[in-house]
PDB file of C-alpha atoms in Angstrom:
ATOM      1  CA  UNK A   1     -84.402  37.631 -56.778  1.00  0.00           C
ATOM      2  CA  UNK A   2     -80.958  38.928 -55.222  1.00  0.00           C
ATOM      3  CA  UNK A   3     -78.354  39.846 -57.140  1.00  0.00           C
ATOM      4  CA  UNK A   4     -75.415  38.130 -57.242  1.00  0.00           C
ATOM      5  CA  UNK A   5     -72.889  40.139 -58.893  1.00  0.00           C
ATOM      6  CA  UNK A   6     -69.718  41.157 -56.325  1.00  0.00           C
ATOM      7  CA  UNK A   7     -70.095  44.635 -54.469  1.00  0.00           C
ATOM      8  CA  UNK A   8     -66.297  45.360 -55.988  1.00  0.00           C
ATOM      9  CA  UNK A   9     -67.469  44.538 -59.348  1.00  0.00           C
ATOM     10  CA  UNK A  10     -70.764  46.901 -58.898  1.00  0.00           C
ATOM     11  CA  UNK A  11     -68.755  49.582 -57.804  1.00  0.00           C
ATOM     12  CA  UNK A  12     -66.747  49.499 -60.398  1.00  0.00           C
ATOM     13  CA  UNK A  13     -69.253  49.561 -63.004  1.00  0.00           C
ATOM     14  CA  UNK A  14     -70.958  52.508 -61.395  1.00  0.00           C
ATOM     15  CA  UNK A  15     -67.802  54.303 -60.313  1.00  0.00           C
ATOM     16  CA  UNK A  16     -67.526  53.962 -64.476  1.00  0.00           C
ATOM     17  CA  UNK A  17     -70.855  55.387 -64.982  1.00  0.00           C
ATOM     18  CA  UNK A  18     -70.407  57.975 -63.081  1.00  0.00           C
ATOM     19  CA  UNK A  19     -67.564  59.477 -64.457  1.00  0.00           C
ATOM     20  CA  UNK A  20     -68.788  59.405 -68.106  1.00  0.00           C
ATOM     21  CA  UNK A  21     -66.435  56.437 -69.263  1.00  0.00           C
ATOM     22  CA  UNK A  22     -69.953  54.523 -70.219  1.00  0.00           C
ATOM     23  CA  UNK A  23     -72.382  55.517 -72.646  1.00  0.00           C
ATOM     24  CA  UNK A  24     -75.486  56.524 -72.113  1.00  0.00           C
ATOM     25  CA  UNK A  25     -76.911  53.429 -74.352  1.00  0.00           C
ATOM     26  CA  UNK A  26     -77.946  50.587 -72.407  1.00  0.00           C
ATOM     27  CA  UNK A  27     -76.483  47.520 -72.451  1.00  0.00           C
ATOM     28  CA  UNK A  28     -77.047  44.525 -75.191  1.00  0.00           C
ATOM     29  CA  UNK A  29     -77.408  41.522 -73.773  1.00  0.00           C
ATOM     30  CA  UNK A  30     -78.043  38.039 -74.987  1.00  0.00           C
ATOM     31  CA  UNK A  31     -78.394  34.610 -73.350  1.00  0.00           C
ATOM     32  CA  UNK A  32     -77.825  31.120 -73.927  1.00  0.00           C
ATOM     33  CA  UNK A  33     -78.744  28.096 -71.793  1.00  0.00           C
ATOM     34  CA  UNK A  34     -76.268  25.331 -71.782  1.00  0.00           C
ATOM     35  CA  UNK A  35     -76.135  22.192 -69.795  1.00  0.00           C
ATOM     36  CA  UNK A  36     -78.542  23.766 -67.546  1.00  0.00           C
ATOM     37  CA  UNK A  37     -76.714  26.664 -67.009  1.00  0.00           C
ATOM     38  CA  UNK A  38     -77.504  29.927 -67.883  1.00  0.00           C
ATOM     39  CA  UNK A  39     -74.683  31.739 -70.168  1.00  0.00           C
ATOM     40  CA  UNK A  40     -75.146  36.216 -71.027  1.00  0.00           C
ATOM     41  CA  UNK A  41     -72.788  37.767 -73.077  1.00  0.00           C
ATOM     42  CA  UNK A  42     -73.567  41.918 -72.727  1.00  0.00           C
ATOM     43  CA  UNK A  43     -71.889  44.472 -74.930  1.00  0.00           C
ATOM     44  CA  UNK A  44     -71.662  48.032 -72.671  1.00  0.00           C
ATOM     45  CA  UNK A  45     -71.275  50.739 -75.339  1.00  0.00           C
ATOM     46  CA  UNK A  46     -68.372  53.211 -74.447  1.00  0.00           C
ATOM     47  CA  UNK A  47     -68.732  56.442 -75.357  1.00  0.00           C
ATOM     48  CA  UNK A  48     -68.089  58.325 -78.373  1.00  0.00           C
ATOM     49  CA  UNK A  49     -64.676  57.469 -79.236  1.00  0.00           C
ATOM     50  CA  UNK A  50     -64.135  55.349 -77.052  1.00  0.00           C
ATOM     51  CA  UNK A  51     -63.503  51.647 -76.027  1.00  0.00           C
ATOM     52  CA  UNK A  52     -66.687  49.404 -75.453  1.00  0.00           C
ATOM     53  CA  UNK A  53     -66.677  46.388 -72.698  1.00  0.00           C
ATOM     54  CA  UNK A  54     -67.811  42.628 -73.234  1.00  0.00           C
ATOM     55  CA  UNK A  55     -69.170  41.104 -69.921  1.00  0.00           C
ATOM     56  CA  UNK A  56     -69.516  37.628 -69.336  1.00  0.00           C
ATOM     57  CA  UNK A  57     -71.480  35.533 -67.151  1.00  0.00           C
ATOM     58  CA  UNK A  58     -72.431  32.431 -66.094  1.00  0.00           C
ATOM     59  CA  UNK A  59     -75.229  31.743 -63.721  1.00  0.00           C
ATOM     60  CA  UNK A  60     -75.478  35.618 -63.013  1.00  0.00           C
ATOM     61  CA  UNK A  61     -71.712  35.353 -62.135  1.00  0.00           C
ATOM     62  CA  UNK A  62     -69.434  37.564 -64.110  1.00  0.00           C
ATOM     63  CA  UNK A  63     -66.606  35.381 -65.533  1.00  0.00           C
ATOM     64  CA  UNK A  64     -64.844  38.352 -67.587  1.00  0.00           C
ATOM     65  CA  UNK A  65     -65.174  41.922 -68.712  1.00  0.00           C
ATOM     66  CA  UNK A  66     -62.870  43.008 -70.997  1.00  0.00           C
ATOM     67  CA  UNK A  67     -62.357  45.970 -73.366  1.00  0.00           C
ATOM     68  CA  UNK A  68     -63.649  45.206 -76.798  1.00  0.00           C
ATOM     69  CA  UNK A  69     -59.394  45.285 -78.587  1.00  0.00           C
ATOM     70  CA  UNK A  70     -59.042  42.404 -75.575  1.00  0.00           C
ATOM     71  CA  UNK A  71     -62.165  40.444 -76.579  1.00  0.00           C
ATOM     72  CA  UNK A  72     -61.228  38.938 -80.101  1.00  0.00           C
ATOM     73  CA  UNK A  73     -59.026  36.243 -78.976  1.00  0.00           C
ATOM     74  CA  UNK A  74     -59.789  35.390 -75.452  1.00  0.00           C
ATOM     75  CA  UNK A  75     -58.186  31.937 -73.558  1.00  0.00           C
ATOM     76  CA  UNK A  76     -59.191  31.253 -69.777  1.00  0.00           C
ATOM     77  CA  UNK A  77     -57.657  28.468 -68.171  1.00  0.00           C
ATOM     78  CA  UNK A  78     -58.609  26.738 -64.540  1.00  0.00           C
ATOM     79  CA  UNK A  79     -57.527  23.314 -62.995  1.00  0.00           C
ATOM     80  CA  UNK A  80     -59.622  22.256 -60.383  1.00  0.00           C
ATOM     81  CA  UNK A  81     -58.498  21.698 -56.830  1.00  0.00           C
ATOM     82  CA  UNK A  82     -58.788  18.384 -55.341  1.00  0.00           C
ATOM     83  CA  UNK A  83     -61.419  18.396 -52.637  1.00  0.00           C
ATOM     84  CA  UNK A  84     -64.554  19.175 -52.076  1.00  0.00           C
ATOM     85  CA  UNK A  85     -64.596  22.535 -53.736  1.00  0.00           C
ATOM     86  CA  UNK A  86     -67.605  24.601 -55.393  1.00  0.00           C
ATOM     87  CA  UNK A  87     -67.263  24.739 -59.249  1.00  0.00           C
ATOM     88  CA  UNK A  88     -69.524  25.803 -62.196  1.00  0.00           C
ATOM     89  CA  UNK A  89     -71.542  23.390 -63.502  1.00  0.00           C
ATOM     90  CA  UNK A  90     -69.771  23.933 -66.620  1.00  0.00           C
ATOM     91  CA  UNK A  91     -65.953  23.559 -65.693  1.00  0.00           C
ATOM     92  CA  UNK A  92     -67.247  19.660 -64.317  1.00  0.00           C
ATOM     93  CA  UNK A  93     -66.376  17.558 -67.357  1.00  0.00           C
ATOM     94  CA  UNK A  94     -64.042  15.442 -66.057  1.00  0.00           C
ATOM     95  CA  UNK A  95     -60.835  16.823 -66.293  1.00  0.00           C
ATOM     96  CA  UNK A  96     -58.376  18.598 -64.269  1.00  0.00           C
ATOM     97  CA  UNK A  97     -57.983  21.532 -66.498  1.00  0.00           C
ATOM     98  CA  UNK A  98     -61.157  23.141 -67.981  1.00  0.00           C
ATOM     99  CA  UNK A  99     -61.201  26.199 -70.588  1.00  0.00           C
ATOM    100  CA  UNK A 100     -62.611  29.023 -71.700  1.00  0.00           C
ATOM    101  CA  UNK A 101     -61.688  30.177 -74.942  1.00  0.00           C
ATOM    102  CA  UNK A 102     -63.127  31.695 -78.214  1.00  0.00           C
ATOM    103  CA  UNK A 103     -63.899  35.703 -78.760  1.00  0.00           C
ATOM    104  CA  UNK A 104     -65.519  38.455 -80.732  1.00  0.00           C
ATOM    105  CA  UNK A 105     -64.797  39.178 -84.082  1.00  0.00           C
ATOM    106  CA  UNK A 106     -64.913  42.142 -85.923  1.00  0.00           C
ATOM    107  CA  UNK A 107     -66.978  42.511 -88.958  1.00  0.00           C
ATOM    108  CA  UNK A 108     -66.404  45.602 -91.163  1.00  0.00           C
ATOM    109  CA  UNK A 109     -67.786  46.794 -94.594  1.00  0.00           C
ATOM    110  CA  UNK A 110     -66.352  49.322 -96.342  1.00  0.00           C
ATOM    111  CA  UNK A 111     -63.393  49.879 -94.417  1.00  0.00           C
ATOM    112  CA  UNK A 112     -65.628  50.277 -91.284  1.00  0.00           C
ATOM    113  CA  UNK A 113     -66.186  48.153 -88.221  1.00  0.00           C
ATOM    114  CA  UNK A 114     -70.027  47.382 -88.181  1.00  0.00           C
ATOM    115  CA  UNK A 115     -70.378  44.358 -85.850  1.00  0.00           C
ATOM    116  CA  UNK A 116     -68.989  41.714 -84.051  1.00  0.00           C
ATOM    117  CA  UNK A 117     -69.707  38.330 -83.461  1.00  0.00           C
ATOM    118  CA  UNK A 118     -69.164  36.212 -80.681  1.00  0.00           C
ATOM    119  CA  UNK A 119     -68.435  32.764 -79.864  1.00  0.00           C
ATOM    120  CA  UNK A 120     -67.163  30.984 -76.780  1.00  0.00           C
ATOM    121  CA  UNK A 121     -66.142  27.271 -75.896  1.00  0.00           C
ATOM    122  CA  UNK A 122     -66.188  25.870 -72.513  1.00  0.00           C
ATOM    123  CA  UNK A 123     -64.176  23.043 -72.256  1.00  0.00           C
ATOM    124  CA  UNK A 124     -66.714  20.866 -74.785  1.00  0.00           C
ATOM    125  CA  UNK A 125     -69.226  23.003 -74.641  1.00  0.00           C
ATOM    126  CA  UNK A 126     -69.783  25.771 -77.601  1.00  0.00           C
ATOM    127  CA  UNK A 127     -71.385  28.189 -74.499  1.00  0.00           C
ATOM    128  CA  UNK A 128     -71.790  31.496 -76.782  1.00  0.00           C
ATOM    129  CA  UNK A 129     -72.944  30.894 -80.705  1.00  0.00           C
ATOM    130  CA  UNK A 130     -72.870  33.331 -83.074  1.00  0.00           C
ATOM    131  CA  UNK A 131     -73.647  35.980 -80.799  1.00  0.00           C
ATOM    132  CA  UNK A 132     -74.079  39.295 -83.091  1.00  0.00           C
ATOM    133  CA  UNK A 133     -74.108  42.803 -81.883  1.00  0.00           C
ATOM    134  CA  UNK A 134     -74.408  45.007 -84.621  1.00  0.00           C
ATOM    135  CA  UNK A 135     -73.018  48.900 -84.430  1.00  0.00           C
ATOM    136  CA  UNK A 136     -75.373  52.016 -85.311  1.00  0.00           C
TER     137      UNK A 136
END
C-alpha cells in the first residue's frame, strides 16, 4: 500500500535520524478506530537526554508532531470552508468550527517521570483513550 505521509515531512524525520537527534529505539505506536477512521498516536524516543516527539495521525495523515513539553495541553482549531472542499471524516460533524484538543500527561513516581498518558477529543469524538506509553 503507498504511503501517504508528505515527502517534506519524511525528510524531516530522516534528516532527524540522521543526525542523531532520534534514538535508536523504535517507535511506539498505538491505534484506535473511530467513526471509521483510523486514529495512531506514536511516541519517537529522543535520545539520551533529550526531548521525545508525539506524532499524530489520522488515516495515515500526520495531523501533529510535537515535542513531548508541547504535548500535555494541546488545542487545534479548523473552520471549514464553504464549498466543496476535502475534509477528514472526523472534522464533518456539523459545524463550522471543529477541534482537536486533549494531550499527554505525565505520570511520575518518586519524583521521576515514568509515563504518560494520552487522550485526545475531536470535536465529539474521544479519538485517543488512555493511551499509555510507559518509560524504561
Amino acid at each position: 500500500m503507498e504511503d501517504t505521509m508528505k515527502p517534506w515531512v519524511q525528510g524531516l524525520l530522516l534528516g532527524l535520524c540522521a543526525s542523531g537527534a532520534l534514538a535508536a529505539d523504535p517507535p511506539q505506536c498505538r491505534q484506535q478506530i473511530v467513526e471509521k477512521s483510523t486514529l495512531e498516536l506514536c511516541l519517537v524516543p529522543g535520545a539520551a537526554l533529550q526531548h521525545d516527539l508525539y506524532v499524530l495521525k489520522a488515516d495515515r495523515q500526520v495531523i501533529f508532531a510535537l515535542v513531548d513539553d508541547f504535548a500535555e495541553k494541546v488545542e487545534l482549531e479548523h473552520e471549514i470552508p464553504e464549498g466543496l472542499v476535502i475534509e477528514f471524516p472526523l472534522s464533518l460533524q456539523g459545524e463550522k468550527i471543529v477541534k482537536i484538543s486533549g494531550g499527554c500527561r505525565p505520570e511520575s513516581k518518586e519524583g521521576l517521570e515514568v509515563a504518560r498518558v494520552c487522550n485526545f477529543h475531536w470535536g465529539k469524538h474521544h479519538v485517543v483513550k488512555d493511551v499509555r506509553f510507559e518509560f524504561k
